[in-house]
Coordinates of C-alpha atoms and ligand atoms in Angstrom, one line a residue:
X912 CA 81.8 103.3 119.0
X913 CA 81.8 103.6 114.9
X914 CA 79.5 101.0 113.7
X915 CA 79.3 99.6 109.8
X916 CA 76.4 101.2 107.6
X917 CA 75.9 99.7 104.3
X918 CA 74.8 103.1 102.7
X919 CA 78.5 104.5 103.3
X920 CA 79.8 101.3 102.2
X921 CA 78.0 101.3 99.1
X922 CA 79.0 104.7 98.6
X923 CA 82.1 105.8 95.9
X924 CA 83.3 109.7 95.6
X925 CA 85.7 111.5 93.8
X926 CA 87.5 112.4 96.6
X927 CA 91.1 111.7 96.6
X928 CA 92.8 108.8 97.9
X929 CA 94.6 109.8 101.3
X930 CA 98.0 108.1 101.3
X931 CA 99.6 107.6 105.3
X932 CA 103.4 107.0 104.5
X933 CA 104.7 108.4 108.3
X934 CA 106.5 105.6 110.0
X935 CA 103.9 103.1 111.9
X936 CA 104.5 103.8 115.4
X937 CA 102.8 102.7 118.8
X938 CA 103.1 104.6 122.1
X939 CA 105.8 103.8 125.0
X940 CA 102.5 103.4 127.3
X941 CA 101.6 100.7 124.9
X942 CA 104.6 98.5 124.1
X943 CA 104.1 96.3 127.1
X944 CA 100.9 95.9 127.3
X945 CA 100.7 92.6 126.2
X946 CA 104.0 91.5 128.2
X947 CA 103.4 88.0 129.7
X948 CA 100.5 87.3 127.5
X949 CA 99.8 85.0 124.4
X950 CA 97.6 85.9 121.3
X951 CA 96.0 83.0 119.3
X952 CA 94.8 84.0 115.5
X953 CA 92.3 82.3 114.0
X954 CA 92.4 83.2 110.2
X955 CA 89.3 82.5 107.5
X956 CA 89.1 83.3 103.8
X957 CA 91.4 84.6 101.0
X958 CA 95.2 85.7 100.9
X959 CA 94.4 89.1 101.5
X960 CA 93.2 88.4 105.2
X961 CA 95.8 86.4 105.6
X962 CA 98.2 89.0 104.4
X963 CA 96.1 90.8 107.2
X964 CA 96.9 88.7 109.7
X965 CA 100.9 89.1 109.3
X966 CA 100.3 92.9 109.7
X967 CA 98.7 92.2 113.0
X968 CA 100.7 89.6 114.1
X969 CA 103.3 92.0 113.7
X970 CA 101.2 95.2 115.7
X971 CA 100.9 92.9 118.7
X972 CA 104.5 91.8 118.9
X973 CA 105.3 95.1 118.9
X974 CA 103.2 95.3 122.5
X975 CA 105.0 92.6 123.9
X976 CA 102.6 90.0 123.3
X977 CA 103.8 86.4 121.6
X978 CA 102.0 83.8 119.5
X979 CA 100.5 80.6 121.0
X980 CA 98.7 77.9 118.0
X981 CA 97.3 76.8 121.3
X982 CA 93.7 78.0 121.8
X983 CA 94.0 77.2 125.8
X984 CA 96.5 79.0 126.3
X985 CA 96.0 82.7 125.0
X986 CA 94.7 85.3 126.5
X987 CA 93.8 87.4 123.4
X988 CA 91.7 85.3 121.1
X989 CA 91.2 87.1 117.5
X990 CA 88.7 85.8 114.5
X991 CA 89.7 87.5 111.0
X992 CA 87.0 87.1 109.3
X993 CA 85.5 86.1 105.6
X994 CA 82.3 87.2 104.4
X995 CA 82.0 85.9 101.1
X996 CA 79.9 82.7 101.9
X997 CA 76.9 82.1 104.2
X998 CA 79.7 79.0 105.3
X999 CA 82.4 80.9 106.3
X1000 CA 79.8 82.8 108.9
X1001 CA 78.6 79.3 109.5
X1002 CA 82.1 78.6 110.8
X1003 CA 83.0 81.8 112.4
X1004 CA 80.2 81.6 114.8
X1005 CA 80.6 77.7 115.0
X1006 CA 83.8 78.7 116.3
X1007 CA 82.7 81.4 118.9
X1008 CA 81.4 78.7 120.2
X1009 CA 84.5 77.3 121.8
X1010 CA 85.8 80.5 122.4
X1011 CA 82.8 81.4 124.3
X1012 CA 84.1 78.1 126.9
X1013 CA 87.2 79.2 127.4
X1014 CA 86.3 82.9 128.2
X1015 CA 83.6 81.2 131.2
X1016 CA 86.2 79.5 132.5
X1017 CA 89.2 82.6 132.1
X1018 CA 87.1 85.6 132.2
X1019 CA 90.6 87.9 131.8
X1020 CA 90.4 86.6 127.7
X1021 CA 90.2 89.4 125.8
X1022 CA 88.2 88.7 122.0
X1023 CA 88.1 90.3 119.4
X1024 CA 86.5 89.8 115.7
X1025 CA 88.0 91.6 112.6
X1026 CA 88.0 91.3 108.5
X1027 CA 85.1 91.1 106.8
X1028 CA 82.6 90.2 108.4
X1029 CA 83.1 93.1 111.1
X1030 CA 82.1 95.3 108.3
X1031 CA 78.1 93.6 107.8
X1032 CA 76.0 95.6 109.8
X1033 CA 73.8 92.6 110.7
X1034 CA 76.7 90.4 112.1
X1035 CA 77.9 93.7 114.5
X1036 CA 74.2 94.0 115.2
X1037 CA 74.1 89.8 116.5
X1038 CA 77.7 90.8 117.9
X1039 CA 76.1 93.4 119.9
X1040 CA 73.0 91.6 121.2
X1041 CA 73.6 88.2 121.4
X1042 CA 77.3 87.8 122.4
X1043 CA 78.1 90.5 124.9
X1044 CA 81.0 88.9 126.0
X1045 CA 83.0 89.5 122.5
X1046 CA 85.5 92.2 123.7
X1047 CA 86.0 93.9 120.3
X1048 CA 85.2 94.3 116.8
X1049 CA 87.2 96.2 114.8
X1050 CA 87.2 96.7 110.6
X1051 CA 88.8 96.1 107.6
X1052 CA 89.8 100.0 107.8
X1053 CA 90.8 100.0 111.4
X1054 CA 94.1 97.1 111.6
X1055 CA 96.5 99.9 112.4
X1056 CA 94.5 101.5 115.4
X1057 CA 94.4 98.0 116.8
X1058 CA 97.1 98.9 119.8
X1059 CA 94.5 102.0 120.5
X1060 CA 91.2 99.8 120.7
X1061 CA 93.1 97.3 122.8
X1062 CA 93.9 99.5 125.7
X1063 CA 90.3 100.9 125.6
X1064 CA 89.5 97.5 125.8
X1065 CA 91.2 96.3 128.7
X1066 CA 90.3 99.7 130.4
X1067 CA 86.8 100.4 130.1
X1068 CA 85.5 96.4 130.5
X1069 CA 83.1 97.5 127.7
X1070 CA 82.4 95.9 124.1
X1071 CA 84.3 98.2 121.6
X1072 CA 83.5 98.7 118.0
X1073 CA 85.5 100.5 115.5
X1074 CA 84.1 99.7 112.0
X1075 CA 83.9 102.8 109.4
X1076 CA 82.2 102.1 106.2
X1077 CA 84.7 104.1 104.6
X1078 CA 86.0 104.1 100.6
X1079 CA 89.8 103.9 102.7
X1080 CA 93.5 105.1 102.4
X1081 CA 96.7 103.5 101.7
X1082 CA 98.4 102.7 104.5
X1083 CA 102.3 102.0 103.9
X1084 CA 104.6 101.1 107.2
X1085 CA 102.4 98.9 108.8
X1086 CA 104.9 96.4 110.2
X1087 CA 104.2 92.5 109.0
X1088 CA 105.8 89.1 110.5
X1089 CA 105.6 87.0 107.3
X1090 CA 104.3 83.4 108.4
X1091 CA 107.1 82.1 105.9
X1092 CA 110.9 83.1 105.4
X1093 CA 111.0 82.3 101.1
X1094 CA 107.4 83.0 100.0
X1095 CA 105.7 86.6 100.8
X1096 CA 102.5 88.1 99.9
X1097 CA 102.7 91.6 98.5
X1098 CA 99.4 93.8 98.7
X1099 CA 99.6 96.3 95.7
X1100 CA 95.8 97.3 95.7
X1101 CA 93.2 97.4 98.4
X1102 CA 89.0 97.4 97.9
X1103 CA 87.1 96.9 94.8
X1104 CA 85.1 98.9 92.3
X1105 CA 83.5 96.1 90.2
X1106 CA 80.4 95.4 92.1
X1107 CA 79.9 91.9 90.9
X1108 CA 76.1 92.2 91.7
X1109 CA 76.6 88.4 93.6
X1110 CA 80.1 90.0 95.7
X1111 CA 79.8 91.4 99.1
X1112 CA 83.7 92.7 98.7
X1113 CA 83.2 96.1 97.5
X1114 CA 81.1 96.5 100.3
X1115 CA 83.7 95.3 103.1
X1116 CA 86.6 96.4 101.6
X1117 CA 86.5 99.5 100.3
X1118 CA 87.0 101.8 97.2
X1119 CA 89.6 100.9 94.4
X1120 CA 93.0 102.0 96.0
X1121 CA 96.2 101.0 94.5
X1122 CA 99.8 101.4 96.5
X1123 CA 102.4 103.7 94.2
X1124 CA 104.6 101.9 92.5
X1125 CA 107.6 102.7 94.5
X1126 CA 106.5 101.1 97.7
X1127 CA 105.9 98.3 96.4
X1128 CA 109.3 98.0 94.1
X1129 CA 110.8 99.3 97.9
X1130 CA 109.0 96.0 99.5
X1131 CA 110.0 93.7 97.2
X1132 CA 113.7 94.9 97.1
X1133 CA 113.6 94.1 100.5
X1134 CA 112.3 90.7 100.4
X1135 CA 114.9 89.8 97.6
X1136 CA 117.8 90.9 100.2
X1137 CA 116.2 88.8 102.8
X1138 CA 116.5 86.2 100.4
X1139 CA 112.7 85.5 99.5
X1140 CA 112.4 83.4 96.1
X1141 CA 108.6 84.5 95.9
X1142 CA 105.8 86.9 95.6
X1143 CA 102.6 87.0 95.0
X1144 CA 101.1 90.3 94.5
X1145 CA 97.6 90.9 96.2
X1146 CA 94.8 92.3 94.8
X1147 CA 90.6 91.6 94.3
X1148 CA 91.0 92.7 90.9
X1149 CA 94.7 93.2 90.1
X1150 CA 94.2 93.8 86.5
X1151 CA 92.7 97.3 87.4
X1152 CA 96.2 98.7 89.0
X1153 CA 96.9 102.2 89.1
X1154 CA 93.7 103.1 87.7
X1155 CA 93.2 105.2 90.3
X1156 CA 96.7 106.6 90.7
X1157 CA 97.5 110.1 89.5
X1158 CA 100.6 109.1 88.0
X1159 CA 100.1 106.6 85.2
X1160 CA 100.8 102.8 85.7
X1161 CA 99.5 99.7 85.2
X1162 CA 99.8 96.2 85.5
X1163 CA 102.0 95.2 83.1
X1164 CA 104.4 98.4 83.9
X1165 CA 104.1 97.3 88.0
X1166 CA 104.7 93.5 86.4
X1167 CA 108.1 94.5 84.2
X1168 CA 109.4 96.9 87.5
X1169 CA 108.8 93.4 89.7
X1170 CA 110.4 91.7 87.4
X1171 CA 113.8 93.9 87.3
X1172 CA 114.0 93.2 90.7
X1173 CA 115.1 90.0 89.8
X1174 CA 113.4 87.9 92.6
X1175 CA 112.8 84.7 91.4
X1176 CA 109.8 84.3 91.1
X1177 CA 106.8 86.5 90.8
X1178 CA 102.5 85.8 91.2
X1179 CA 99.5 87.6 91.1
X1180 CA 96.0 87.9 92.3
X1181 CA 93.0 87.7 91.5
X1182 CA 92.5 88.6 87.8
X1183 CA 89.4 90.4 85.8
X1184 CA 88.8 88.6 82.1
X1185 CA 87.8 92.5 82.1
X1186 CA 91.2 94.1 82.5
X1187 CA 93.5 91.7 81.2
X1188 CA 95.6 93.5 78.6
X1189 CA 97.6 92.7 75.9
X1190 CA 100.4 94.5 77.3
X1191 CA 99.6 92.5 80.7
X1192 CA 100.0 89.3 78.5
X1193 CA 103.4 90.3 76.5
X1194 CA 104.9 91.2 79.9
X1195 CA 104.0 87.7 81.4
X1196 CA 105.4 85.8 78.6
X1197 CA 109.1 88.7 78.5
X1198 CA 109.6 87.4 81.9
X1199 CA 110.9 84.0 83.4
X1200 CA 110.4 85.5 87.0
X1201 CA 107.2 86.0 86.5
X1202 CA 105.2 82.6 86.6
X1203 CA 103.0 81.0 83.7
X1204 CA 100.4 80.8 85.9
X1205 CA 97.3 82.4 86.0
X1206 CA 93.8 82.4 87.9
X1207 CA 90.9 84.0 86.3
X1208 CA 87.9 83.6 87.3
X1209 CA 85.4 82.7 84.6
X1210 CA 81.6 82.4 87.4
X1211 CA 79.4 81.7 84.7
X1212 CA 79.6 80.5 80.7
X1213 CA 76.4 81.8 80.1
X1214 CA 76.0 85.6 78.6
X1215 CA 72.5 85.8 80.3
X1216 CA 73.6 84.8 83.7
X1217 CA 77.1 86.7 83.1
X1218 CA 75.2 89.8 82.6
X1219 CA 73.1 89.1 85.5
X1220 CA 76.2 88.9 87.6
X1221 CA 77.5 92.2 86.6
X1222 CA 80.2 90.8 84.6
X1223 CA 81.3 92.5 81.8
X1224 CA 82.1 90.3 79.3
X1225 CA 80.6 87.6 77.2
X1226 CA 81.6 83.9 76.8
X1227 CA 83.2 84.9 73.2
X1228 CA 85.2 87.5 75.0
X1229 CA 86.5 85.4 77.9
X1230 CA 87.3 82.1 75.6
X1231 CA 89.0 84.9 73.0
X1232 CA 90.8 85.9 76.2
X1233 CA 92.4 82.2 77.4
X1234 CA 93.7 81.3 73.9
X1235 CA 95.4 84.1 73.7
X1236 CA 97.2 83.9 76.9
X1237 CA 97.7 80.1 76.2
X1238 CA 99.1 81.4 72.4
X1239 CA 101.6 83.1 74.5
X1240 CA 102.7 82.0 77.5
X1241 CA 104.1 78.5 77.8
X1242 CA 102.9 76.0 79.6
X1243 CA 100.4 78.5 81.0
X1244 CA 98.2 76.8 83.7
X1245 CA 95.3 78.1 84.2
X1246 CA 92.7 78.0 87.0
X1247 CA 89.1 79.3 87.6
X1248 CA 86.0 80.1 90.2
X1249 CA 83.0 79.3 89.2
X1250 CA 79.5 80.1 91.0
X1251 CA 76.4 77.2 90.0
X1252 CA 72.7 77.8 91.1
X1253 CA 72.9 81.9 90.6
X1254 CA 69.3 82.9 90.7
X1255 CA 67.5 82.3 87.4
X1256 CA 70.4 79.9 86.5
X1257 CA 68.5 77.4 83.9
X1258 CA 70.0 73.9 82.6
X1259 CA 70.7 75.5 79.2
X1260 CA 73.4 78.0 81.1
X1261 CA 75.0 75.8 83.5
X1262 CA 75.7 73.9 80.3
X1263 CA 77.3 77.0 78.9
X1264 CA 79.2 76.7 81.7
X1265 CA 80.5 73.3 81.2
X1266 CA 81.1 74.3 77.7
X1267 CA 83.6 76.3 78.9
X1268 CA 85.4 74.2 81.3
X1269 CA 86.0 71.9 78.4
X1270 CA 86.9 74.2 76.3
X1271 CA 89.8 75.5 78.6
X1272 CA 90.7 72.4 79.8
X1273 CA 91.6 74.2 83.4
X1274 CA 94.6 72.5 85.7
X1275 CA 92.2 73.6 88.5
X1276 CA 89.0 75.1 89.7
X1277 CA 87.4 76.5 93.0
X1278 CA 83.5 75.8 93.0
X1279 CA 81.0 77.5 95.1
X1280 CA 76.6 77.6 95.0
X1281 CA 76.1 81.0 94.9
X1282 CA 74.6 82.1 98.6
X1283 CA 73.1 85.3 99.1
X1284 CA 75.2 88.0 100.6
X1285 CA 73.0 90.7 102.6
X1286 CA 72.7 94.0 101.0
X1287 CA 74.0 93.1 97.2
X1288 CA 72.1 92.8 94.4
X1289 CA 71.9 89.6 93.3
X1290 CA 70.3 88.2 96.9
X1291 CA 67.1 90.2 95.9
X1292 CA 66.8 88.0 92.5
X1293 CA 64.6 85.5 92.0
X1294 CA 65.6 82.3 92.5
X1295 CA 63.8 79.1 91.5
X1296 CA 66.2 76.4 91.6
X1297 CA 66.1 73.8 94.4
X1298 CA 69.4 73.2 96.6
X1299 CA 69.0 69.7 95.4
X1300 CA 69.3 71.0 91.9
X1301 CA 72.1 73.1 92.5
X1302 CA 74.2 70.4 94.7
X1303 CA 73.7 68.4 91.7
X1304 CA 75.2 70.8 89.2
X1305 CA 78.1 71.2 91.4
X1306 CA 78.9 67.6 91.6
X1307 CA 78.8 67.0 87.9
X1308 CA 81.0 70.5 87.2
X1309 CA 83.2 69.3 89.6
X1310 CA 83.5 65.5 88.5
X1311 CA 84.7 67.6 85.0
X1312 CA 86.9 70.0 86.7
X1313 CA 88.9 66.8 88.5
X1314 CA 89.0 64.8 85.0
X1315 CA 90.6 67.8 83.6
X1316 CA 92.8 68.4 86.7
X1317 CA 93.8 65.0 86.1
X1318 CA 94.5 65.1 82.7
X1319 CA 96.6 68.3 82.9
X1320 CA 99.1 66.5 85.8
X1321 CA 99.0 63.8 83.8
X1322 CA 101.4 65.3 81.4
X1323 CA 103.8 65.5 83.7
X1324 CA 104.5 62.5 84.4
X1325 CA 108.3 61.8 83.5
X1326 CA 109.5 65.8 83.4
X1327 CA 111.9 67.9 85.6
X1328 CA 110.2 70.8 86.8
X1329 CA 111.7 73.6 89.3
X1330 CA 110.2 73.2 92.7
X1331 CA 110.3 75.8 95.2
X1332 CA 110.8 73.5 98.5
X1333 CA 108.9 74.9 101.5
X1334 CA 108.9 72.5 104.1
X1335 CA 108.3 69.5 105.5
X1336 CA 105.0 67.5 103.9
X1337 CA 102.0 65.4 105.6
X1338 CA 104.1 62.5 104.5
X1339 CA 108.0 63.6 106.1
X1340 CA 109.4 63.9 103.2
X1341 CA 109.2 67.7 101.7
X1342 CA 106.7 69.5 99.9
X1343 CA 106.7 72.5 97.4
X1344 CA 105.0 74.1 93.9
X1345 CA 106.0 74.3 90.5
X1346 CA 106.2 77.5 88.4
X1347 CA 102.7 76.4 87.2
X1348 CA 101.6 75.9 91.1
X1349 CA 101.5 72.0 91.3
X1350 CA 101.6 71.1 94.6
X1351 CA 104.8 68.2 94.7
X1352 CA 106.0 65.8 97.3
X1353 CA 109.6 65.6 97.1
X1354 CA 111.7 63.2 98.6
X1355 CA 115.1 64.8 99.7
X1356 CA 117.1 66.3 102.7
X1357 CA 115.8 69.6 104.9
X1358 CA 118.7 71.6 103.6
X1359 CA 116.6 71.9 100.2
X1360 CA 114.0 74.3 102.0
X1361 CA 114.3 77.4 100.6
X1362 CA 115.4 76.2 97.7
X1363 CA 114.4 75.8 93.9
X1364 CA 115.2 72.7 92.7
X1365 CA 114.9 70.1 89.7
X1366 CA 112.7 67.8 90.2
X1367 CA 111.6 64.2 88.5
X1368 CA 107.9 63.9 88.5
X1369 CA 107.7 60.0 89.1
X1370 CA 103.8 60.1 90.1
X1371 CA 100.6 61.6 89.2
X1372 CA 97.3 62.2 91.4
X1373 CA 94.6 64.2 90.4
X1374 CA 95.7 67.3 93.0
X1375 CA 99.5 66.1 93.7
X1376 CA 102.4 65.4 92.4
X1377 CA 105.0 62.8 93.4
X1378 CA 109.0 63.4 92.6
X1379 CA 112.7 62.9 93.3
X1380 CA 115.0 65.3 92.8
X1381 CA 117.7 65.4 90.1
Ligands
5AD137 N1 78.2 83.1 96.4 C1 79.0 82.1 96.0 N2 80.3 82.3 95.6 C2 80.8 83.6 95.6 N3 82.0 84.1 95.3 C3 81.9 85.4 95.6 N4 80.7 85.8 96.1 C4 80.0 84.6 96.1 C5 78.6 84.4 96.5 N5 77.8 85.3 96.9 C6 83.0 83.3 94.7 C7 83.4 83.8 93.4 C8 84.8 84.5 93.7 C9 85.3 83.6 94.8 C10 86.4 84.3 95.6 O1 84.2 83.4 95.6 O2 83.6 82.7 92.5 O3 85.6 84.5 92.5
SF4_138 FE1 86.5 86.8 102.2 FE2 86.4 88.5 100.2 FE3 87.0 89.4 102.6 FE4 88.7 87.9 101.3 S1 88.0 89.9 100.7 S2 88.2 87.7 103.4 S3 87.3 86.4 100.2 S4 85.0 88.5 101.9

């Protein structure tokens, strides 16, 4: 049993990164283990876990087991999990719930809980007391050892836990069953060293490790010769690539290399204000591969509460920031998070913050009230404002972010745009995004999945598009 310890995941050394580049292999003994049997994945929170997800998808394929989207009918049950909001614990347990029914009335289901929230010492601690039956828990560290814990598991009928509050490695050949066939996420960086004092990340995911260069130019090689049109590169800060690497390269280097590639089209995740180059910047706007599209979280407009959060730049310094980027890049949309109610957050710097949003004019922006994470910084502030005050705030931020969202979609109204058609829509006829990642509803024929196509944009809502192609 390993169990998580917030000390050692608090902790960063010089030590050097280990990098595991052997070919990922599981045992003969293990390969059938799961033959006859059905897993059902349950998957919470950001790209990164659900990049996660693929990679174990993939692990338990490669024992024999298949995928069911039918809860009734698995008989291994997994929960990746998200930590970043008291919520998405809210709904993970909410959720064990259910599970818990099943596993009375089919005692052989085996479950297991992994991702983030397997690496909070207090949810392994209610894991351990309160819900005996889980099977296993395993960590953000721990994805490739899954075959392993598994057949402890079903051998020793006791609750396993493998979670080490480790800074990490890099881990290359870990297989992956992409959930699509044209769009793939690409993970060049794992953990975070920013320690946003409000961010429980650096704590579940690890020290600042980025993947060389040549793996990842490998990967996406391979995705182009499989005929994927997309990537989005993964990373909780990808600004800071190859920081850490011993040979020197960055973002804008790991963007151009993409870029020669010559897939079509080419994202990244999440962005720093902090790191954001002006090299970054030129090789965005060299590029038509890679997208005029970019998502950088802004949290707060006010310097006070900005340097409360552990942020590292001002309001000056991020607005200096966006008009660049929208100086040179194109038709750059542009897209935020913001946190309201962070303790000591007064009218005066929410207003800041609304400064901002005006000021920027975003296509689109994720809003959250800041909840206190366990064991970070910013949950042992001082907090005066009421919920009532804060659900307030929220609504009138996010009654500007829609009028903004609006306004921005509304300019396309009457332009071809390239779509990148992924399927089917809620509607039957198809769906798929722009460069600048406008979600459209197309009407045309199946044989355009897969495809980029021009598009007529012959409607406008405020988070849709309507269009016919041309
Ligand atoms: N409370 C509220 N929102 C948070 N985020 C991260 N931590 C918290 C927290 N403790 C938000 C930030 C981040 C996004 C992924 O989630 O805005 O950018
Ligand atoms: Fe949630 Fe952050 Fe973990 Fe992603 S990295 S699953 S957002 S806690």
């Amino acid at each position: 049993m390993n169990l998580p310890n917030l000390k050692e995941a608090q902790k960063r050394t010089h030590n050097k990164i280990p990098f595991l580049e052997e070919e990922y292999e599981v045992n003969d003994s293990l390969k059938e283990l799961g033959k006859g049997k059905y897993y059902y994945i349950r998957t919470y929170g950001c790209q990164m876990n659900v990049h996660d997800s693929e990679n174990i998808k993939a692990i338990l394929e490669m024992m024999s087991f298949k995928e069911t989207d039918e809860l009734e009918k698995a008989d291994f049950i997994l929960l990746n999990t998200c930590a970043i909001r008291e919520n998405a614990h809210n709904k993970m347990f909410g959720f064990l719930g259910r599970v818990k029914h099943l596993k009375e009335e089919k005692p052989s289901i085996i479950t297991a809980i992994c991702g983030c929230m397997a690496q909070e010492e207090s949810v392994v601690d209610a894991l351990m007391k309160k819900y005996k039956w889980v099977d296993i828990v395993f960590g953000t560290h721990n994805i490739h050892h899954l075959p392993y814990i598994l057949e402890r598991s079903m051998a020793r009928q006791t609750q396993e836990i493998e979670v080490f509050s480790k800074e990490g490695e890099v881990i290359e050949n870990i297989p992956v069953k992409r959930d699509s066939k044209y769009k793939a996420w690409v993970n060049i960086m794992f953990g975070c060293d920013k320690f946003c004092t409000y961010c429980i990340v650096p704590y579940t995911r690890g020290k600042q490790r980025s993947r060389k260069p040549e793996w990842i130019v490998k990967e996406v090689e391979d995705l182009v010769k499989k005929g994927y049109q997309e990537v989005t590169l993964l990373g909780q800060n990808v600004n800071a690539y190859g920081k850490d690497l011993e040979n020197p390269c960055n973002m804008g280097n790991l963007l151009e290399m993409i870029a020669k590639t010559n897939i079509p089209r080419i994202r990244f995740m999440t962005s720093h204000p902090w790191d954001f180059n002006d090299e970054m910047i030129d090789v965005i706007s060299k590029y038509d591969n890679i997208m005029p599209y970019v998502h950088l979280p802004l949290q707060s407009g006010s310097d006070r509460i900005l340097k409360l959060m552990g942020r590292r730049y001002t309001k000056e310094e991020y607005l200096n920031l966006v008009s660049k980027l929208k100086a040179k890049i194109p038709n750059l949309a542009l897209t935020t998070d913001i946190i309201v109610g962070f303790p000591g957050e007064t009218r005066e710097d929410f207003e800041e913050t609304l400064d901002v949003v005006k000021i920027c004019e975003y296509d689109s922006a994720f809003t959250f009230i800041f909840s206190p994470r366990e064991g970070t910084p910013a949950a042992k502030m001082e907090d005066k404002t009421t919920l009532e005050e804060k659900n307030e705030r929220l609504q009138e931020l996010n009654e500007l972010v829609n009028e903004y969202a609006n306004k921005k979609n509304q300019e396309y109204l009457g332009k071809v745009v390239k779509v990148l058609i992924e399927g089917p829509s809620e509607k039957g006829n198809l769906m798929g995004y722009t460069e600048t990642m406008k979600l459209v509803n197309v009407d045309g024929k199946e044989d355009l999945i897969g495809k980029i196509v021009d598009v007529e944009i012959t409607s406008v809502k405020t988070w849709s598009l309507d269009g016919k192609v041309v």
